[in-house]
Amino acid sequence: MAHSVREQILIALRKRTWYSGQELAETLNISRTAIWKHMQILKEEGYQIISNKKQGYQLVDEGDLLTPIAIEQWLTTACLGRHLLHFEELDTTQRIAHEQAQQHAPEGTLVVCDHQTNGRGQLGRTWHEAKNEGIAMSLLVRPDVPMHQAGQLTLVAGIALAQSLRTFDVPVTIKWPNDILINGRKVAGILTEMQTEADRISSVIIGIGINVHHEQFPEGIKDRATSLVRESGRTFRRAEVVATFLNRFERLYTQWLELGFGSFVSEWETLADRLHEQVTLRTRQATASGTLLGIDETGTIRIKTETGETRFHSAELIYW
Ligand code: BTX
């Protein structure tokens, strides 16, 4: 990714405590006045930069930005997130990611925004976002697999998200198929949408919403939603959370392409919420109750009902 002047300034400032204006100007081959102007803009964007005549500039704090340069510093991926589009405000990151897919954007393109005003959930439901509080992102991938396997990406992304959030010491679990919970409340959701072309997948857009800083939620979801900060009491940088997920997901995505979903079953089960407990499932036709046994090598949920083991490809676990 080619870096803008401001990105180059940040990269330089991260390397040393102090950087003189003269040195920066020479390194970047621009005037000291131009450096000064870029510093003003960076400060307006939220970077805390101090300066004095003798030593020059110091980057004190990067704030909690979701900009490409903020995310990139934590990224170790080869592909995912390497083409990154950041918006301050959007209706939904899914729409932009779908447009990107149609415009032949590269695999791994990521759309993120600070304020999503019309976030989508499954089945026409909505996803609530508060400005600068959470993460709304959509990732574009182009897996060369049969169409019926695309839904497994929700589960693979769920495993990657749960594992990456656990590296921040947050005790998350997965509620099949697409919710990430902490202490029984939803902290993140995943929405996977597919574009097809003549019976094959042309792209899959994996949309992820994560509640990070929220202290409160609107009526209607306040009893079932939570945030990383609320549950852990620690601070988070959203950019680090995004990159940690992408780093993990890239590995698991490759594993899924090479070995198939069967290789994830036991890992999914170690992360599953209410495993071996009594659950109720709702399908289009009916509801069923039983003990949650796990999932099979296609990602289908397995429960033990009075009549024996039953598998559901498409259903919803009723919690609330
Ligand atoms: P879902 O249909 O499983 O969950 C949506 C339901 O979850 C809502 O009906 C509501 O009850 C509850 N809910 C809504 N907002 C929140 C929230 N912030 N925290 C907890 N519970 C909530 C889940 O769908 C998939 C959500 C994907 C969202 C991402 S954000 C980036 C991308 N862009 C976009 O428009 N959607 C995805």
Coordinates of C-alpha atoms and ligand atoms in Angstrom, one line a residue:
M1 CA 0.0 0.0 0.0
A2 CA 1.5 3.4 -1.0
H3 CA 1.6 5.7 2.1
S4 CA 0.4 9.3 2.1
V5 CA 2.6 12.0 3.5
R6 CA 0.7 11.9 6.8
E7 CA 1.1 8.2 7.0
Q8 CA 4.8 8.5 6.4
I9 CA 5.0 11.1 9.2
L10 CA 3.3 8.7 11.6
I11 CA 5.5 5.8 10.7
A12 CA 8.5 7.9 11.4
L13 CA 7.2 9.3 14.7
R14 CA 6.4 5.8 15.9
K15 CA 10.1 4.8 15.6
R16 CA 11.6 7.5 17.8
T17 CA 10.5 9.5 20.8
W18 CA 11.5 12.8 19.2
Y19 CA 11.8 13.7 15.5
S20 CA 13.0 17.2 14.5
G21 CA 11.0 19.1 11.9
Q22 CA 14.1 19.5 9.8
E23 CA 14.9 15.8 9.8
L24 CA 11.3 14.9 8.9
A25 CA 11.3 17.5 6.1
E26 CA 14.5 16.0 4.7
T27 CA 13.3 12.4 4.9
L28 CA 10.0 13.1 3.3
N29 CA 11.5 15.7 0.9
I30 CA 9.0 18.4 1.7
S31 CA 9.3 21.8 3.4
R32 CA 9.2 22.3 7.2
T33 CA 6.0 24.4 6.7
A34 CA 4.4 21.5 4.9
I35 CA 5.4 19.2 7.9
W36 CA 3.8 21.7 10.3
K37 CA 0.6 21.8 8.3
H38 CA 0.3 18.0 8.2
M39 CA 0.9 17.9 12.0
Q40 CA -2.0 20.3 12.5
I41 CA -4.3 17.9 10.4
L42 CA -3.1 14.9 12.3
K43 CA -3.9 16.6 15.6
E44 CA -7.4 17.4 14.3
E45 CA -7.8 13.8 13.4
G46 CA -7.2 12.7 17.0
Y47 CA -3.5 12.1 17.2
Q48 CA -1.9 13.6 20.2
I49 CA 1.4 15.2 19.1
I50 CA 3.4 17.5 21.2
S51 CA 6.3 19.7 19.9
N52 CA 9.0 22.0 21.1
K53 CA 11.6 24.1 19.3
K54 CA 14.6 22.1 20.5
Q55 CA 13.5 18.5 20.0
G56 CA 10.8 18.7 17.4
Y57 CA 7.7 16.5 17.4
Q58 CA 6.6 13.6 19.6
L59 CA 3.6 11.2 19.1
V60 CA 2.2 10.9 22.6
D61 CA -1.0 9.0 21.8
E62 CA -2.7 7.6 18.7
G63 CA -6.2 7.8 20.1
D64 CA -8.7 5.2 19.1
L65 CA -8.8 5.6 15.4
L66 CA -9.9 3.1 12.8
T67 CA -7.9 4.6 9.9
P68 CA -5.9 2.4 7.6
I69 CA -2.6 3.6 9.1
A70 CA -3.9 2.9 12.6
I71 CA -4.9 -0.7 11.7
E72 CA -1.9 -1.4 9.5
Q73 CA 0.5 -1.0 12.4
W74 CA -0.9 -4.2 14.0
L75 CA -1.4 -6.2 10.7
T76 CA 0.7 -9.2 9.9
T77 CA -1.5 -10.5 7.1
A78 CA -0.4 -11.1 3.5
C79 CA -3.7 -10.3 2.0
L80 CA -6.6 -9.5 4.3
G81 CA -7.0 -5.9 5.2
R82 CA -4.3 -4.8 2.8
H83 CA -6.8 -2.8 0.8
L84 CA -8.6 -0.8 3.4
L85 CA -11.3 1.7 3.0
H86 CA -12.2 3.9 6.0
F87 CA -15.3 6.1 6.3
E88 CA -16.3 8.3 9.1
E89 CA -20.0 7.7 8.5
L90 CA -21.9 5.2 6.3
D91 CA -25.3 3.6 6.2
T92 CA -23.8 0.1 6.1
T93 CA -20.3 -1.2 5.4
Q94 CA -22.0 -4.1 3.6
R95 CA -23.2 -1.9 0.8
I96 CA -19.8 -0.5 0.1
A97 CA -18.2 -3.9 0.2
H98 CA -20.7 -5.3 -2.3
E99 CA -19.9 -2.3 -4.6
Q100 CA -16.2 -3.0 -4.2
A101 CA -16.8 -6.7 -5.1
Q102 CA -18.6 -5.7 -8.3
Q103 CA -15.8 -3.3 -9.1
H104 CA -13.3 -6.1 -8.9
A105 CA -11.7 -5.0 -5.7
P106 CA -9.0 -7.4 -4.5
E107 CA -9.6 -10.2 -2.2
G108 CA -9.1 -9.1 1.4
T109 CA -10.6 -5.6 0.8
L110 CA -11.9 -4.3 4.2
V111 CA -14.4 -1.5 4.6
V112 CA -14.6 0.0 8.1
C113 CA -16.5 2.9 9.5
D114 CA -16.8 4.9 12.7
H115 CA -20.5 5.6 12.5
Q116 CA -22.8 3.1 10.8
T117 CA -26.2 4.6 10.7
N118 CA -28.2 1.7 9.2
G119 CA -26.4 -1.5 10.1
R120 CA -27.9 -4.7 8.9
G121 CA -28.4 -8.0 10.8
Q122 CA -29.8 -11.2 9.5
L123 CA -33.3 -11.6 8.1
G124 CA -33.9 -7.9 7.7
R125 CA -33.0 -7.1 11.3
T126 CA -30.9 -4.1 12.3
W127 CA -27.5 -3.8 14.0
H128 CA -27.1 -0.9 16.4
E129 CA -23.9 1.2 16.3
A130 CA -23.0 4.3 18.3
K131 CA -20.5 6.7 16.9
N132 CA -16.8 5.8 17.6
E133 CA -18.0 3.3 20.2
G134 CA -17.9 0.1 18.2
I135 CA -16.4 -1.6 15.1
A136 CA -18.4 -2.0 11.9
M137 CA -16.5 -3.8 9.2
S138 CA -17.1 -5.8 6.0
L139 CA -14.4 -8.1 4.6
L140 CA -14.4 -9.2 0.9
V141 CA -13.2 -12.7 0.1
R142 CA -13.4 -14.8 -3.1
P143 CA -13.3 -18.5 -2.0
D144 CA -13.2 -21.0 -4.8
V145 CA -15.6 -23.5 -3.1
P146 CA -19.1 -24.8 -3.9
M147 CA -21.9 -22.4 -3.1
H148 CA -23.4 -24.5 -0.3
Q149 CA -20.2 -24.1 1.7
A150 CA -20.2 -20.3 1.9
G151 CA -22.2 -20.3 5.1
Q152 CA -19.4 -22.1 6.9
L153 CA -17.5 -18.8 6.6
T154 CA -19.8 -17.4 9.3
L155 CA -18.5 -20.2 11.7
V156 CA -14.9 -19.8 10.7
A157 CA -15.1 -16.0 11.2
G158 CA -16.8 -16.7 14.5
I159 CA -14.0 -18.9 15.7
A160 CA -11.4 -16.4 14.5
L161 CA -13.2 -13.5 16.3
A162 CA -13.7 -15.5 19.5
Q163 CA -10.1 -16.6 19.5
S164 CA -8.8 -13.1 18.8
L165 CA -11.0 -11.5 21.5
R166 CA -9.8 -14.2 24.0
T167 CA -6.2 -12.9 23.4
F168 CA -7.5 -9.7 25.1
D169 CA -8.5 -11.8 28.1
V170 CA -12.2 -11.5 27.3
P171 CA -14.2 -14.7 28.1
V172 CA -16.2 -14.9 24.9
T173 CA -18.2 -17.8 23.6
I174 CA -20.0 -18.5 20.4
K175 CA -23.8 -18.9 20.0
W176 CA -24.4 -20.9 16.9
P177 CA -24.3 -19.7 14.2
N178 CA -23.3 -16.1 14.2
D179 CA -23.2 -14.4 17.7
I180 CA -20.3 -13.8 20.0
L181 CA -21.3 -13.6 23.6
I182 CA -19.8 -12.6 27.0
N183 CA -21.6 -13.9 30.0
G184 CA -24.6 -14.7 27.9
R185 CA -24.9 -11.3 26.3
K186 CA -24.2 -10.4 22.7
V187 CA -20.9 -8.5 22.1
A188 CA -20.5 -9.1 18.4
G189 CA -22.5 -10.4 15.4
I190 CA -21.6 -11.7 12.0
L191 CA -23.5 -11.4 8.7
T192 CA -22.3 -13.3 5.7
E193 CA -23.6 -12.4 2.3
M194 CA -22.7 -14.0 -1.0
Q195 CA -22.6 -12.8 -4.6
T196 CA -22.9 -15.4 -7.3
E197 CA -22.2 -15.7 -11.0
A198 CA -23.4 -18.6 -13.1
D199 CA -23.8 -21.0 -10.2
R200 CA -20.5 -20.2 -8.5
I201 CA -19.4 -17.8 -5.8
S202 CA -18.0 -14.6 -7.1
S203 CA -17.5 -13.1 -3.6
V204 CA -18.5 -13.4 0.0
I205 CA -18.9 -10.3 2.2
I206 CA -18.3 -11.0 5.9
G207 CA -19.8 -8.2 7.9
I208 CA -18.8 -8.0 11.6
G209 CA -20.1 -5.6 14.3
I210 CA -18.3 -5.5 17.6
N211 CA -19.4 -3.5 20.7
V212 CA -16.3 -2.1 22.1
H213 CA -16.7 1.0 24.3
H214 CA -20.5 1.1 24.8
E215 CA -21.6 1.7 28.4
Q216 CA -25.3 1.7 27.4
F217 CA -27.6 0.3 24.8
P218 CA -31.0 1.3 23.5
E219 CA -34.2 -0.1 24.9
G220 CA -35.0 -3.4 23.2
I221 CA -31.4 -4.7 23.3
K222 CA -30.1 -3.3 26.6
D223 CA -30.8 -6.6 28.4
R224 CA -29.1 -8.8 25.9
A225 CA -26.2 -6.7 24.6
T226 CA -22.8 -5.9 26.1
S227 CA -19.4 -4.5 25.2
L228 CA -15.8 -5.4 25.6
V229 CA -15.1 -2.5 27.9
R230 CA -18.2 -3.2 30.0
E231 CA -17.3 -6.8 30.6
S232 CA -13.5 -6.5 31.0
G233 CA -13.1 -3.0 32.5
R234 CA -9.9 -2.5 30.4
T235 CA -9.3 -0.2 27.5
F236 CA -9.2 -1.2 23.9
R237 CA -7.9 0.2 20.7
R238 CA -10.4 -0.6 18.0
A239 CA -7.6 -0.7 15.3
E240 CA -5.8 -3.4 17.3
V241 CA -9.0 -5.5 17.7
V242 CA -9.6 -5.3 13.9
A243 CA -6.0 -6.3 13.0
T244 CA -5.9 -9.1 15.6
F245 CA -9.1 -10.5 14.0
L246 CA -7.7 -10.2 10.5
N247 CA -4.4 -11.8 11.4
R248 CA -6.2 -14.8 13.0
F249 CA -8.8 -15.1 10.3
E250 CA -6.3 -15.1 7.5
R251 CA -4.8 -18.3 9.0
L252 CA -8.1 -19.9 9.6
Y253 CA -9.4 -19.0 6.1
T254 CA -6.4 -20.6 4.5
Q255 CA -7.0 -23.7 6.7
W256 CA -10.6 -23.8 5.6
L257 CA -9.7 -23.6 1.9
E258 CA -7.1 -26.3 2.3
L259 CA -8.6 -28.7 4.8
G260 CA -12.3 -28.0 4.8
F261 CA -14.6 -27.2 7.7
G262 CA -14.2 -30.6 9.4
S263 CA -10.8 -29.4 10.7
F264 CA -12.7 -26.8 12.9
V265 CA -15.3 -28.9 14.6
S266 CA -13.5 -29.5 17.9
E267 CA -12.2 -26.0 18.1
W268 CA -15.7 -24.6 17.6
E269 CA -17.0 -26.9 20.3
T270 CA -14.4 -25.6 22.8
L271 CA -15.7 -22.1 22.2
A272 CA -19.4 -23.0 22.1
D273 CA -21.9 -21.4 24.5
R274 CA -24.1 -23.8 26.4
L275 CA -22.4 -26.9 25.0
H276 CA -24.0 -30.0 26.7
E277 CA -26.7 -27.8 28.1
Q278 CA -30.4 -27.8 27.3
V279 CA -31.3 -25.4 24.4
T280 CA -34.3 -24.6 22.3
L281 CA -34.0 -24.1 18.5
R282 CA -36.5 -22.5 16.2
T283 CA -36.7 -23.4 12.6
R284 CA -39.1 -22.1 10.0
Q285 CA -41.5 -24.9 10.7
A286 CA -41.2 -25.6 14.4
T287 CA -39.2 -25.4 17.6
A288 CA -37.1 -28.2 19.1
S289 CA -35.5 -28.6 22.5
G290 CA -32.7 -30.8 23.6
T291 CA -29.0 -31.0 24.7
L292 CA -26.6 -29.1 22.5
L293 CA -24.1 -31.8 21.3
G294 CA -22.1 -29.6 19.0
I295 CA -21.8 -29.3 15.2
D296 CA -20.8 -31.7 12.4
E297 CA -18.1 -31.4 9.7
T298 CA -20.4 -29.3 7.6
G299 CA -21.2 -26.8 10.3
T300 CA -24.7 -28.1 11.0
I301 CA -25.9 -27.9 14.6
R302 CA -26.5 -31.2 16.5
I303 CA -28.9 -31.5 19.4
K304 CA -30.1 -34.6 21.3
T305 CA -33.9 -34.5 21.6
E306 CA -36.2 -37.1 23.1
T307 CA -36.2 -38.9 19.8
G308 CA -32.5 -39.1 19.4
E309 CA -29.8 -36.9 17.7
T310 CA -31.2 -34.3 15.3
R311 CA -29.3 -32.0 13.0
F312 CA -30.4 -28.5 11.8
H313 CA -28.8 -26.8 8.9
S314 CA -30.8 -23.6 9.3
A315 CA -32.3 -22.6 12.7
E316 CA -31.9 -20.1 15.5
L317 CA -31.1 -20.8 19.1
I318 CA -33.6 -19.1 21.3
Y319 CA -32.0 -17.4 24.3
W320 CA -34.0 -14.3 25.0
Ligands
BTX1 P1 -28.5 -10.8 13.9 O1 -29.7 -10.7 13.0 O2 -28.1 -12.1 14.4 O3 -28.7 -9.8 15.2 C1 -29.4 -8.7 15.1 C2 -30.2 -8.6 16.4 O4 -29.3 -8.4 17.5 C3 -31.1 -7.4 16.5 O5 -32.4 -7.7 16.0 C4 -31.1 -7.0 17.9 O6 -32.0 -7.8 18.7 C5 -29.7 -7.4 18.4 N1 -28.7 -6.3 18.3 C6 -28.7 -5.2 17.4 N2 -27.7 -4.5 17.6 C7 -26.9 -5.0 18.5 C8 -25.7 -4.7 19.2 N3 -25.0 -3.7 18.8 N4 -25.3 -5.5 20.2 C9 -26.0 -6.6 20.5 N5 -27.2 -7.0 20.0 C10 -27.6 -6.2 19.0 C11 -26.1 -10.1 13.6 O7 -27.4 -10.1 13.1 C12 -25.1 -9.6 12.5 C13 -24.8 -8.2 12.7 C14 -23.7 -7.8 11.7 C15 -23.4 -6.3 11.8 C16 -22.3 -5.9 10.9 S1 -21.7 -4.3 11.3 C17 -20.7 -4.3 9.8 C18 -21.6 -4.9 8.8 N6 -22.4 -3.9 8.2 C19 -23.7 -4.2 8.4 O8 -24.7 -3.5 8.0 N7 -23.9 -5.3 9.1 C20 -22.6 -5.9 9.4

